[in-house]
Amino acid sequence: MDPLNQVRDPMLLESIINFAGMIGLVGMILLSIVLVFKMERLRTLNAELAKLRRAFEELDEQAKLIVRTDLELHRAQEELDKKVAGLVTLQKLTRLLTTTLDEEEIFHKLDERNICELGYDRALGFTRDGQGSFLVRIAIGYAPAEAQALAGEFTGQPMIVDKVLGKSNVFASSDSDRTAQEIPRLLKALGLSSFVCAPIPQKDGAIGALVLGYESPYTHLTDSDKDLVYVLAAQIGQALENAKLFEEQWRAQQDLENKIQQRTRELTAALQEIKAISKRKSDFISAVSHELRTPLTSIKGYASIVAAGKLGELPPAAKERIEKINKHSDNLSSLINNLLDIARIESGREVLKFEAVNLKALADNLADMLAPPMKDKGIEFSIQIPPEVPLVRADRNQIDRVFINIVGNAIKFTPPGGRITVAARLQDPQTVEIKVSDTGIGIAPNDLEKIFEEFYRVDNEVNQSAKGTGLGLTLVKYIVEAHHGKLSVSSQVGHGSHFIFTLPKA
Ligand code: ADP
């Protein structure tokens, strides 16, 4: 049975309905309140979600930035590593290039290993010869014939010719310009994905170019590639310049050496000729002197007999003439003797008898011998040979003649009241120097060089009145030189002269 039907009381039923309505209303209100709360909560959650999403997006951005930065850093590190490796190899190559002065050798230094160490896959280097055609000097990664054709391709590009060879600038395949369409074609021909081409410079401009390239499309050209290839090509240029200079210098030296050899040959031939002439002259003088000496001895002998009155008493005028003949014969005889001595010493026919000679004793003897003429002229003579001066290795008689000639001249050319000094000292451990000084008339600079020549006599008052042959100093010179010594003179007109000669220590 229906329970409602059981509620017969309408009042009760209404009350129940009202109650139920109330309950429903309250329920509705409660539900609305709950709904409002829920809505509010949802809104808050939505706002938080949006916040979270924003934070997430920000984090995502940052993560991306970090990855990007990391990639950049990695790339920069790689770039830096490449640069450092390139610089180390470049430094090594620079050292290698500067140690070479041969042109071929310079290009050989850039071999496959070095190019690889620089970080490149292929290399091409070419230079222009005197006729303007290009010659391949480096071909790494290319066969010779292929390299020659590629060099032709390069030098056929007006842009590269102008920029690299004309203006000495560096060119990279990544440079964008009007030849951009031609570059891919060139890259294909070269089998490269990128390249750098730098001029090989010389004093008067670029003489060629160096091309270094990468095969891999993942390797990108940077500025450091340009710098590195530019510097390397410049180093090659410098090394070529040095080689050229060296070659020029070497050629100049060879030329000079050839000229010197030629001159030496000519001089040797001239010397041989002079020696032969000199020998002929000595032989001639010897022969003539010998031929003169015999009749002269007869003339002198007969003159002495006649002068001594052995052929009858002579009238005074004849006696005077005969005495003159005698005196002139003596002069002629001394001249002939001097000539013969010079010829003998000069030709080496005179064998010197070397012995240890005491210069002080020799000078003392000389002082005794020449005392009368010095006394006549009132000349003061002094010997300054200290005991520590060693003995000399000499032919006593010949050195005696040297002293007699030099001191004899000093007496002749020193006015009365003058002074003559003979001094000696050890010039070096093996040589003794002897110096004869006077306070005489002196010798003019012009005559100084000539007084050792045969028959040379200075044109002065003393020589006009005094007799002389002009052979004394010539003989002295030959004797000193035969002793391996040196003879020299210094003089001042009006103040005197110094004759200096050296002799070896005994
Ligand atoms: P000579 O004495 O026979 O003329 P020498 O050969 O000995 O020949 O000397 C050559 C010349 O050198 C002399 O004529 C003289 O003019 C010059 N001469 C040599 N010694 C001296 C000296 N001590 N002072 C000045 N002139 C000198």
Short mmCIF file of C-alpha atoms and ligand atoms in Angstrom, two decimals:
data_model
loop_
_atom_site.label_atom_id
_atom_site.label_comp_id
_atom_site.label_asym_id
_atom_site.label_seq_id
_atom_site.Cartn_x
_atom_site.Cartn_y
_atom_site.Cartn_z
CA MET A 1 0.00 0.00 0.00
CA ASP A 2 1.09 3.49 -0.94
CA PRO A 3 2.55 5.08 2.19
CA LEU A 4 1.11 8.41 1.08
CA ASN A 5 -2.23 6.96 0.90
CA GLN A 6 -1.65 5.94 4.42
CA VAL A 7 -1.29 9.68 5.30
CA ARG A 8 -4.83 10.63 5.33
CA ASP A 9 -4.46 13.77 7.23
CA PRO A 10 -4.09 16.65 4.68
CA MET A 11 -2.54 18.88 7.25
CA LEU A 12 0.07 16.38 7.95
CA LEU A 13 0.60 15.91 4.28
CA GLU A 14 1.02 19.60 3.73
CA SER A 15 3.37 19.85 6.63
CA ILE A 16 5.38 17.01 5.22
CA ILE A 17 5.42 18.68 1.81
CA ASN A 18 6.46 22.03 3.34
CA PHE A 19 9.10 20.29 5.35
CA ALA A 20 10.39 18.56 2.29
CA GLY A 21 10.38 21.86 0.41
CA MET A 22 12.31 23.45 3.21
CA ILE A 23 14.78 20.64 3.24
CA GLY A 24 15.12 20.95 -0.50
CA LEU A 25 15.62 24.69 -0.26
CA VAL A 26 18.24 24.31 2.42
CA GLY A 27 19.87 21.63 0.33
CA MET A 28 19.82 23.90 -2.68
CA ILE A 29 21.34 26.72 -0.65
CA LEU A 30 23.99 24.43 0.74
CA LEU A 31 24.74 23.07 -2.72
CA SER A 32 25.02 26.61 -4.09
CA ILE A 33 27.41 27.55 -1.32
CA VAL A 34 29.50 24.45 -1.99
CA LEU A 35 29.44 25.23 -5.73
CA VAL A 36 30.57 28.82 -5.12
CA PHE A 37 33.43 27.52 -2.97
CA LYS A 38 34.34 24.96 -5.57
CA MET A 39 34.31 27.61 -8.33
CA GLU A 40 36.54 29.85 -6.26
CA ARG A 41 38.92 26.97 -5.67
CA LEU A 42 38.96 26.17 -9.37
CA ARG A 43 39.81 29.75 -10.23
CA THR A 44 42.67 29.77 -7.71
CA LEU A 45 43.91 26.47 -9.11
CA ASN A 46 43.69 27.85 -12.65
CA ALA A 47 45.70 30.95 -11.67
CA GLU A 48 48.32 28.75 -10.02
CA LEU A 49 48.38 26.54 -13.06
CA ALA A 50 48.97 29.57 -15.30
CA LYS A 51 51.74 30.68 -12.97
CA LEU A 52 53.27 27.23 -13.05
CA ARG A 53 53.01 27.15 -16.84
CA ARG A 54 54.75 30.53 -17.07
CA ALA A 55 57.48 29.34 -14.70
CA PHE A 56 57.81 26.18 -16.73
CA GLU A 57 58.08 28.18 -19.95
CA GLU A 58 60.70 30.42 -18.36
CA LEU A 59 62.64 27.36 -17.21
CA ASP A 60 62.35 25.91 -20.68
CA GLU A 61 63.70 29.15 -22.16
CA GLN A 62 66.60 29.13 -19.73
CA ALA A 63 67.33 25.49 -20.48
CA LYS A 64 67.36 26.28 -24.16
CA LEU A 65 69.65 29.26 -23.48
CA ILE A 66 72.01 27.05 -21.49
CA VAL A 67 72.12 24.48 -24.28
CA ARG A 68 72.68 27.23 -26.82
CA THR A 69 75.45 28.82 -24.71
CA ASP A 70 77.01 25.42 -24.17
CA LEU A 71 77.00 24.82 -27.91
CA GLU A 72 78.49 28.24 -28.53
CA LEU A 73 81.14 27.62 -25.89
CA HIS A 74 81.91 24.27 -27.40
CA ARG A 75 82.23 25.82 -30.82
CA ALA A 76 84.40 28.63 -29.42
CA GLN A 77 86.56 26.05 -27.64
CA GLU A 78 86.93 24.07 -30.87
CA GLU A 79 87.77 27.28 -32.70
CA LEU A 80 90.32 28.16 -30.05
CA ASP A 81 91.86 24.68 -30.13
CA LYS A 82 92.07 24.88 -33.91
CA LYS A 83 93.62 28.33 -33.68
CA VAL A 84 96.20 27.21 -31.11
CA ALA A 85 97.07 24.07 -33.12
CA GLY A 86 97.28 26.20 -36.27
CA LEU A 87 99.53 28.75 -34.54
CA VAL A 88 101.84 26.07 -33.16
CA THR A 89 102.17 24.54 -36.63
CA LEU A 90 102.55 27.98 -38.15
CA GLN A 91 105.38 28.76 -35.72
CA LYS A 92 107.04 25.45 -36.59
CA LEU A 93 106.66 26.16 -40.30
CA THR A 94 108.02 29.70 -39.88
CA ARG A 95 111.12 28.25 -38.22
CA LEU A 96 111.48 25.68 -41.01
CA LEU A 97 111.05 28.32 -43.70
CA THR A 98 113.61 30.70 -42.20
CA THR A 99 116.26 27.96 -42.12
CA THR A 100 116.02 27.41 -45.87
CA LEU A 101 117.65 29.50 -48.57
CA ASP A 102 116.70 27.27 -51.48
CA GLU A 103 113.50 28.16 -53.37
CA GLU A 104 112.45 24.55 -54.10
CA GLU A 105 113.18 23.54 -50.54
CA ILE A 106 110.87 26.29 -49.22
CA PHE A 107 107.85 24.82 -51.02
CA HIS A 108 108.82 21.27 -50.04
CA LYS A 109 108.51 22.27 -46.38
CA LEU A 110 104.76 22.63 -46.85
CA ASP A 111 104.16 18.89 -47.12
CA GLU A 112 101.00 16.87 -46.48
CA ARG A 113 101.79 16.36 -42.79
CA ASN A 114 102.24 20.08 -42.11
CA ILE A 115 99.10 21.05 -44.04
CA CYS A 116 97.18 18.42 -42.07
CA GLU A 117 98.61 19.73 -38.77
CA LEU A 118 97.40 23.18 -39.77
CA GLY A 119 93.93 21.61 -39.93
CA TYR A 120 93.36 21.70 -43.71
CA ASP A 121 92.64 18.88 -46.14
CA ARG A 122 94.10 20.19 -49.39
CA ALA A 123 96.59 22.83 -50.52
CA LEU A 124 97.54 24.47 -53.77
CA GLY A 125 100.35 26.97 -54.23
CA PHE A 126 101.50 28.64 -57.42
CA THR A 127 103.85 31.45 -58.47
CA ARG A 128 104.14 33.58 -61.57
CA ASP A 129 107.33 33.19 -63.61
CA GLY A 130 109.17 35.88 -65.60
CA GLN A 131 106.87 35.36 -68.61
CA GLY A 132 103.71 35.75 -66.53
CA SER A 133 102.63 32.10 -66.63
CA PHE A 134 101.79 30.30 -63.40
CA LEU A 135 103.81 27.44 -62.05
CA VAL A 136 102.40 25.02 -59.44
CA ARG A 137 104.75 24.82 -56.44
CA ILE A 138 102.52 23.09 -53.85
CA ALA A 139 99.92 20.42 -54.64
CA ILE A 140 98.59 18.53 -51.62
CA GLY A 141 95.55 16.37 -52.45
CA TYR A 142 95.93 16.91 -56.22
CA ALA A 143 97.82 15.12 -58.99
CA PRO A 144 100.40 17.40 -60.71
CA ALA A 145 98.47 17.75 -63.99
CA GLU A 146 95.20 18.35 -62.10
CA ALA A 147 96.93 20.97 -59.93
CA GLN A 148 98.20 22.81 -63.01
CA ALA A 149 94.67 22.91 -64.45
CA LEU A 150 93.26 24.14 -61.13
CA ALA A 151 95.89 26.88 -60.91
CA GLY A 152 94.69 27.91 -64.36
CA GLU A 153 91.09 27.97 -63.06
CA PHE A 154 92.12 30.18 -60.15
CA THR A 155 94.13 32.61 -62.17
CA GLY A 156 91.27 32.77 -64.66
CA GLN A 157 88.98 34.29 -62.01
CA PRO A 158 89.22 38.07 -62.48
CA MET A 159 87.97 38.67 -58.94
CA ILE A 160 90.71 36.49 -57.37
CA VAL A 161 93.36 37.87 -59.70
CA ASP A 162 92.35 41.41 -58.79
CA LYS A 163 91.88 40.93 -55.05
CA VAL A 164 94.66 38.44 -54.24
CA LEU A 165 97.31 39.00 -56.91
CA GLY A 166 96.52 42.64 -57.64
CA LYS A 167 95.74 44.12 -54.24
CA SER A 168 97.49 41.48 -52.11
CA ASN A 169 94.33 40.81 -50.07
CA VAL A 170 93.18 37.52 -48.64
CA PHE A 171 90.09 35.89 -50.17
CA ALA A 172 87.76 33.28 -48.59
CA SER A 173 85.17 31.22 -50.49
CA SER A 174 82.63 32.40 -47.90
CA ASP A 175 83.14 36.06 -48.86
CA SER A 176 79.96 37.11 -50.57
CA ASP A 177 80.46 39.20 -53.67
CA ARG A 178 79.53 39.31 -57.30
CA THR A 179 81.57 36.19 -58.12
CA ALA A 180 79.42 34.19 -55.71
CA GLN A 181 78.04 32.05 -58.59
CA GLU A 182 81.54 31.21 -59.75
CA ILE A 183 82.73 30.13 -56.32
CA PRO A 184 80.59 26.94 -56.10
CA ARG A 185 81.96 25.89 -59.50
CA LEU A 186 85.51 26.49 -58.29
CA LEU A 187 84.83 24.66 -55.02
CA LYS A 188 83.51 21.69 -56.99
CA ALA A 189 86.57 21.65 -59.25
CA LEU A 190 88.82 21.81 -56.20
CA GLY A 191 86.88 19.09 -54.37
CA LEU A 192 86.47 21.42 -51.41
CA SER A 193 83.57 22.82 -49.45
CA SER A 194 85.47 26.00 -48.51
CA PHE A 195 88.90 27.57 -49.07
CA VAL A 196 91.05 30.57 -48.24
CA CYS A 197 93.36 32.05 -50.87
CA ALA A 198 96.17 34.41 -49.75
CA PRO A 199 98.83 36.27 -51.76
CA ILE A 200 102.51 35.24 -51.65
CA PRO A 201 103.97 38.74 -51.32
CA GLN A 202 107.31 40.14 -52.54
CA LYS A 203 108.77 43.64 -52.43
CA ASP A 204 107.02 44.60 -55.69
CA GLY A 205 103.66 42.87 -55.04
CA ALA A 206 102.21 39.36 -55.03
CA ILE A 207 104.09 36.79 -57.11
CA GLY A 208 101.62 33.98 -56.49
CA ALA A 209 98.99 32.57 -54.14
CA LEU A 210 98.47 29.91 -51.52
CA VAL A 211 95.10 28.11 -51.31
CA LEU A 212 94.17 26.01 -48.27
CA GLY A 213 90.76 24.31 -48.05
CA TYR A 214 88.41 22.00 -46.19
CA GLU A 215 86.68 19.01 -47.77
CA SER A 216 84.06 18.58 -45.04
CA PRO A 217 80.90 20.69 -45.41
CA TYR A 218 80.66 20.80 -41.60
CA THR A 219 83.83 22.80 -41.18
CA HIS A 220 83.17 26.50 -41.38
CA LEU A 221 85.65 29.19 -42.31
CA THR A 222 86.40 31.81 -39.66
CA ASP A 223 88.50 34.94 -39.54
CA SER A 224 91.28 32.95 -37.95
CA ASP A 225 91.47 30.83 -41.15
CA LYS A 226 92.03 34.00 -43.13
CA ASP A 227 94.68 35.25 -40.67
CA LEU A 228 96.50 31.94 -40.61
CA VAL A 229 96.67 31.46 -44.39
CA TYR A 230 97.61 35.12 -44.83
CA VAL A 231 100.50 34.87 -42.35
CA LEU A 232 101.70 31.55 -43.79
CA ALA A 233 101.71 32.92 -47.35
CA ALA A 234 103.56 36.03 -46.08
CA GLN A 235 106.18 33.78 -44.45
CA ILE A 236 106.64 31.93 -47.75
CA GLY A 237 107.06 35.30 -49.48
CA GLN A 238 109.66 36.39 -46.91
CA ALA A 239 111.55 33.10 -47.23
CA LEU A 240 111.55 33.45 -51.05
CA GLU A 241 112.83 37.01 -50.72
CA ASN A 242 115.66 35.82 -48.45
CA ALA A 243 116.49 33.01 -50.88
CA LYS A 244 116.57 35.52 -53.75
CA LEU A 245 118.85 37.87 -51.82
CA PHE A 246 121.11 34.99 -50.86
CA GLU A 247 121.20 33.81 -54.48
CA GLU A 248 122.06 37.34 -55.68
CA GLN A 249 124.74 37.67 -53.03
CA TRP A 250 126.10 34.23 -53.84
CA ARG A 251 126.20 35.05 -57.55
CA ALA A 252 127.92 38.39 -56.84
CA GLN A 253 130.44 36.57 -54.68
CA GLN A 254 130.98 33.92 -57.38
CA ASP A 255 131.46 36.72 -59.91
CA LEU A 256 133.93 38.41 -57.62
CA GLU A 257 135.77 35.15 -56.96
CA ASN A 258 135.96 34.47 -60.71
CA LYS A 259 137.28 37.98 -61.30
CA ILE A 260 139.79 37.60 -58.47
CA GLN A 261 140.92 34.24 -59.87
CA GLN A 262 141.23 35.75 -63.34
CA ARG A 263 143.19 38.73 -61.97
CA THR A 264 145.35 36.40 -59.87
CA ARG A 265 146.13 34.35 -62.99
CA GLU A 266 146.98 37.54 -64.88
CA LEU A 267 149.10 38.85 -61.99
CA THR A 268 150.88 35.51 -61.62
CA ALA A 269 151.63 35.53 -65.34
CA ALA A 270 152.80 39.17 -65.10
CA LEU A 271 154.94 38.30 -62.07
CA GLN A 272 156.49 35.36 -63.90
CA GLU A 273 157.23 37.69 -66.79
CA ILE A 274 158.71 40.32 -64.44
CA LYS A 275 160.81 37.62 -62.77
CA ALA A 276 162.03 36.43 -66.17
CA ILE A 277 162.80 40.03 -67.25
CA SER A 278 164.46 40.74 -63.91
CA LYS A 279 166.56 37.59 -64.27
CA ARG A 280 167.55 38.60 -67.80
CA LYS A 281 168.43 42.04 -66.43
CA SER A 282 170.52 40.54 -63.58
CA ASP A 283 172.21 38.17 -65.99
CA PHE A 284 172.91 41.06 -68.35
CA ILE A 285 174.26 43.30 -65.54
CA SER A 286 176.41 40.41 -64.26
CA ALA A 287 177.78 39.69 -67.71
CA VAL A 288 178.47 43.35 -68.52
CA SER A 289 180.00 43.99 -65.08
CA HIS A 290 182.28 40.97 -65.48
CA GLU A 291 183.27 42.13 -68.95
CA LEU A 292 183.99 45.64 -67.58
CA ARG A 293 185.86 44.46 -64.52
CA THR A 294 188.72 42.75 -66.43
CA PRO A 295 189.68 45.74 -68.66
CA LEU A 296 189.12 48.09 -65.70
CA THR A 297 191.59 46.09 -63.62
CA SER A 298 194.09 46.43 -66.47
CA ILE A 299 193.45 50.19 -66.81
CA LYS A 300 193.87 50.62 -63.06
CA GLY A 301 197.02 48.46 -63.05
CA TYR A 302 198.62 50.33 -65.93
CA ALA A 303 197.63 53.70 -64.46
CA SER A 304 199.28 52.70 -61.14
CA ILE A 305 202.47 51.61 -62.95
CA VAL A 306 202.62 54.86 -64.93
CA ALA A 307 201.76 56.98 -61.82
CA ALA A 308 204.50 55.23 -59.81
CA GLY A 309 207.05 56.44 -62.45
CA LYS A 310 208.02 52.88 -63.39
CA LEU A 311 207.95 53.84 -67.07
CA GLY A 312 209.90 57.07 -66.61
CA GLU A 313 209.29 60.37 -64.88
CA LEU A 314 206.00 62.08 -65.91
CA PRO A 315 205.45 65.78 -66.40
CA PRO A 316 203.18 67.18 -63.59
CA ALA A 317 200.16 67.67 -65.93
CA ALA A 318 200.35 64.02 -67.07
CA LYS A 319 200.77 62.84 -63.44
CA GLU A 320 197.67 64.77 -62.42
CA ARG A 321 195.63 63.17 -65.26
CA ILE A 322 196.93 59.69 -64.40
CA GLU A 323 195.83 60.18 -60.76
CA LYS A 324 192.38 61.19 -61.97
CA ILE A 325 192.27 58.02 -64.12
CA ASN A 326 193.18 56.05 -61.01
CA LYS A 327 190.46 57.72 -58.87
CA HIS A 328 187.74 57.31 -61.48
CA SER A 329 188.76 53.71 -61.98
CA ASP A 330 188.27 53.18 -58.22
CA ASN A 331 184.75 54.71 -58.41
CA LEU A 332 183.91 52.62 -61.45
CA SER A 333 185.23 49.52 -59.73
CA SER A 334 183.03 50.15 -56.64
CA LEU A 335 180.01 50.71 -58.91
CA ILE A 336 180.68 47.47 -60.76
CA ASN A 337 181.14 45.61 -57.48
CA ASN A 338 177.83 46.98 -56.19
CA LEU A 339 176.06 45.98 -59.39
CA LEU A 340 177.50 42.49 -59.21
CA ASP A 341 176.48 42.15 -55.56
CA ILE A 342 172.93 43.30 -56.27
CA ALA A 343 172.62 40.88 -59.19
CA ARG A 344 173.98 38.02 -57.08
CA ILE A 345 171.69 38.65 -54.10
CA GLU A 346 168.64 39.31 -56.28
CA SER A 347 169.12 36.06 -58.20
CA GLY A 348 169.80 34.12 -55.01
CA ARG A 349 173.26 33.17 -56.22
CA GLU A 350 174.81 34.81 -53.16
CA VAL A 351 174.63 32.22 -50.38
CA LEU A 352 174.29 33.97 -47.02
CA LYS A 353 176.34 32.60 -44.13
CA PHE A 354 173.94 32.92 -41.22
CA GLU A 355 175.27 33.11 -37.68
CA ALA A 356 174.31 34.69 -34.36
CA VAL A 357 175.45 38.30 -34.57
CA ASN A 358 175.83 40.74 -31.68
CA LEU A 359 174.48 44.07 -32.92
CA LYS A 360 176.15 46.08 -30.17
CA ALA A 361 179.62 44.74 -31.12
CA LEU A 362 178.86 45.39 -34.79
CA ALA A 363 177.85 49.00 -34.06
CA ASP A 364 180.96 49.55 -31.90
CA ASN A 365 183.17 48.39 -34.80
CA LEU A 366 181.28 50.69 -37.12
CA ALA A 367 181.85 53.63 -34.75
CA ASP A 368 185.60 52.95 -34.83
CA MET A 369 185.63 52.62 -38.62
CA LEU A 370 183.59 55.76 -39.31
CA ALA A 371 185.06 57.86 -36.50
CA PRO A 372 187.36 59.95 -38.78
CA PRO A 373 184.69 61.37 -41.16
CA MET A 374 182.34 61.98 -38.19
CA LYS A 375 185.07 63.73 -36.29
CA ASP A 376 185.82 65.88 -39.38
CA LYS A 377 182.20 67.07 -39.45
CA GLY A 378 181.84 67.32 -35.68
CA ILE A 379 179.00 64.78 -35.68
CA GLU A 380 178.00 63.18 -32.40
CA PHE A 381 177.48 59.42 -32.68
CA SER A 382 175.58 57.39 -30.10
CA ILE A 383 174.69 53.72 -29.82
CA GLN A 384 171.57 52.75 -27.87
CA ILE A 385 171.52 48.96 -27.85
CA PRO A 386 170.66 47.71 -24.35
CA PRO A 387 172.15 44.36 -23.24
CA GLU A 388 168.71 42.67 -23.27
CA VAL A 389 168.51 43.02 -27.08
CA PRO A 390 169.12 39.45 -28.29
CA LEU A 391 171.59 38.29 -30.94
CA VAL A 392 170.27 38.31 -34.51
CA ARG A 393 170.46 35.59 -37.16
CA ALA A 394 172.41 37.24 -39.98
CA ASP A 395 175.32 37.13 -42.41
CA ARG A 396 177.83 39.31 -40.53
CA ASN A 397 179.54 40.73 -43.64
CA GLN A 398 176.28 41.60 -45.37
CA ILE A 399 174.81 43.29 -42.26
CA ASP A 400 178.06 45.18 -41.92
CA ARG A 401 177.49 46.53 -45.47
CA VAL A 402 173.94 47.52 -44.52
CA PHE A 403 175.23 49.53 -41.54
CA ILE A 404 178.09 51.09 -43.53
CA ASN A 405 175.71 52.21 -46.29
CA ILE A 406 173.01 53.63 -44.00
CA VAL A 407 175.36 55.28 -41.50
CA GLY A 408 177.65 56.42 -44.37
CA ASN A 409 174.66 58.18 -45.97
CA ALA A 410 173.70 59.67 -42.61
CA ILE A 411 177.20 61.17 -42.29
CA LYS A 412 177.05 62.42 -45.89
CA PHE A 413 173.65 64.09 -45.53
CA THR A 414 174.02 65.48 -41.98
CA PRO A 415 175.50 68.97 -41.69
CA PRO A 416 178.40 69.59 -39.29
CA GLY A 417 177.45 69.54 -35.61
CA GLY A 418 174.62 67.06 -36.17
CA ARG A 419 173.81 63.80 -34.40
CA ILE A 420 173.54 60.16 -35.54
CA THR A 421 172.02 57.43 -33.36
CA VAL A 422 171.95 53.66 -33.83
CA ALA A 423 169.29 52.02 -31.63
CA ALA A 424 167.87 48.52 -31.39
CA ARG A 425 164.95 46.89 -29.55
CA LEU A 426 162.98 43.66 -29.54
CA GLN A 427 159.97 44.39 -31.77
CA ASP A 428 158.22 41.08 -31.09
CA PRO A 429 159.43 37.79 -29.58
CA GLN A 430 161.01 36.77 -32.90
CA THR A 431 162.15 40.09 -34.40
CA VAL A 432 164.74 42.75 -33.58
CA GLU A 433 164.24 46.27 -34.94
CA ILE A 434 167.24 48.48 -35.75
CA LYS A 435 166.83 52.22 -36.23
CA VAL A 436 169.45 54.61 -37.61
CA SER A 437 168.46 58.25 -37.03
CA ASP A 438 170.18 61.44 -38.11
CA THR A 439 169.53 65.15 -37.82
CA GLY A 440 170.42 65.75 -41.48
CA ILE A 441 168.78 67.47 -44.46
CA GLY A 442 165.93 64.94 -44.65
CA ILE A 443 164.14 63.54 -47.71
CA ALA A 444 161.05 65.04 -49.39
CA PRO A 445 157.90 62.77 -49.41
CA ASN A 446 158.09 62.43 -53.21
CA ASP A 447 161.60 61.01 -53.04
CA LEU A 448 161.02 58.69 -50.08
CA GLU A 449 159.54 55.86 -52.20
CA LYS A 450 162.17 56.18 -54.91
CA ILE A 451 165.43 56.19 -52.96
CA PHE A 452 165.47 52.36 -52.89
CA GLU A 453 165.34 52.17 -56.71
CA GLU A 454 168.55 51.53 -58.65
CA PHE A 455 170.56 54.68 -59.51
CA TYR A 456 168.07 57.04 -57.86
CA ARG A 457 169.69 60.05 -56.24
CA VAL A 458 167.76 63.03 -54.88
CA ASP A 459 168.50 66.24 -56.70
CA ASN A 460 170.02 68.29 -53.84
CA GLU A 461 173.11 70.33 -53.08
CA VAL A 462 174.93 67.53 -51.26
CA ASN A 463 174.51 65.12 -54.18
CA GLN A 464 175.69 67.73 -56.64
CA SER A 465 179.06 67.98 -54.92
CA ALA A 466 179.45 64.50 -53.37
CA LYS A 467 180.05 61.37 -55.38
CA GLY A 468 177.51 58.56 -55.29
CA THR A 469 176.11 55.75 -57.38
CA GLY A 470 172.51 55.60 -56.24
CA LEU A 471 172.98 51.88 -55.65
CA GLY A 472 173.76 51.83 -51.90
CA LEU A 473 170.16 51.69 -50.62
CA THR A 474 169.15 49.24 -53.38
CA LEU A 475 171.80 46.87 -52.13
CA VAL A 476 170.69 47.46 -48.50
CA LYS A 477 167.09 46.59 -49.43
CA TYR A 478 168.08 43.33 -51.14
CA ILE A 479 170.29 42.30 -48.23
CA VAL A 480 167.58 43.01 -45.59
CA GLU A 481 164.96 41.14 -47.63
CA ALA A 482 167.33 38.19 -48.09
CA HIS A 483 167.30 38.05 -44.25
CA HIS A 484 163.45 38.03 -44.31
CA GLY A 485 163.51 41.48 -42.77
CA LYS A 486 161.76 44.70 -43.72
CA LEU A 487 163.30 48.08 -44.55
CA SER A 488 161.47 51.40 -44.22
CA VAL A 489 162.24 55.08 -43.97
CA SER A 490 160.56 58.13 -42.46
CA SER A 491 161.90 61.62 -42.85
CA GLN A 492 161.17 65.30 -42.54
CA VAL A 493 162.95 67.78 -44.77
CA GLY A 494 165.35 69.92 -42.68
CA HIS A 495 164.91 67.77 -39.56
CA GLY A 496 166.46 64.41 -40.35
CA SER A 497 165.67 60.82 -41.30
CA HIS A 498 165.06 57.45 -39.65
CA PHE A 499 166.03 54.26 -41.50
CA ILE A 500 164.45 51.24 -39.83
CA PHE A 501 165.08 47.57 -40.65
CA THR A 502 164.28 44.31 -38.96
CA LEU A 503 166.26 41.08 -38.54
CA PRO A 504 165.16 37.74 -37.08
CA LYS A 505 166.22 36.89 -33.54
CA ALA A 506 168.99 34.27 -33.50
P1 ADP B 1 174.05 57.37 -52.99
O1 ADP B 1 174.24 57.59 -51.54
O2 ADP B 1 175.17 56.70 -53.63
O3 ADP B 1 173.56 58.54 -53.71
P2 ADP B 1 171.99 55.62 -52.06
O4 ADP B 1 171.22 54.57 -52.75
O5 ADP B 1 172.77 55.21 -50.87
O6 ADP B 1 172.87 56.30 -53.13
O7 ADP B 1 170.97 56.75 -51.64
C1 ADP B 1 170.06 57.23 -52.55
C2 ADP B 1 169.67 58.64 -52.22
O8 ADP B 1 168.91 58.68 -51.03
C3 ADP B 1 170.83 59.55 -51.92
O9 ADP B 1 171.36 60.06 -53.08
C4 ADP B 1 170.19 60.63 -51.05
O10 ADP B 1 169.64 61.62 -51.86
C5 ADP B 1 169.13 59.89 -50.34
N1 ADP B 1 169.52 59.58 -48.94
C6 ADP B 1 169.97 58.41 -48.49
N2 ADP B 1 170.22 58.47 -47.16
C7 ADP B 1 169.90 59.73 -46.77
C8 ADP B 1 169.93 60.42 -45.51
N3 ADP B 1 170.33 59.83 -44.36
N4 ADP B 1 169.51 61.71 -45.48
C9 ADP B 1 169.11 62.31 -46.60
N5 ADP B 1 169.06 61.71 -47.83
C10 ADP B 1 169.46 60.44 -47.91
#
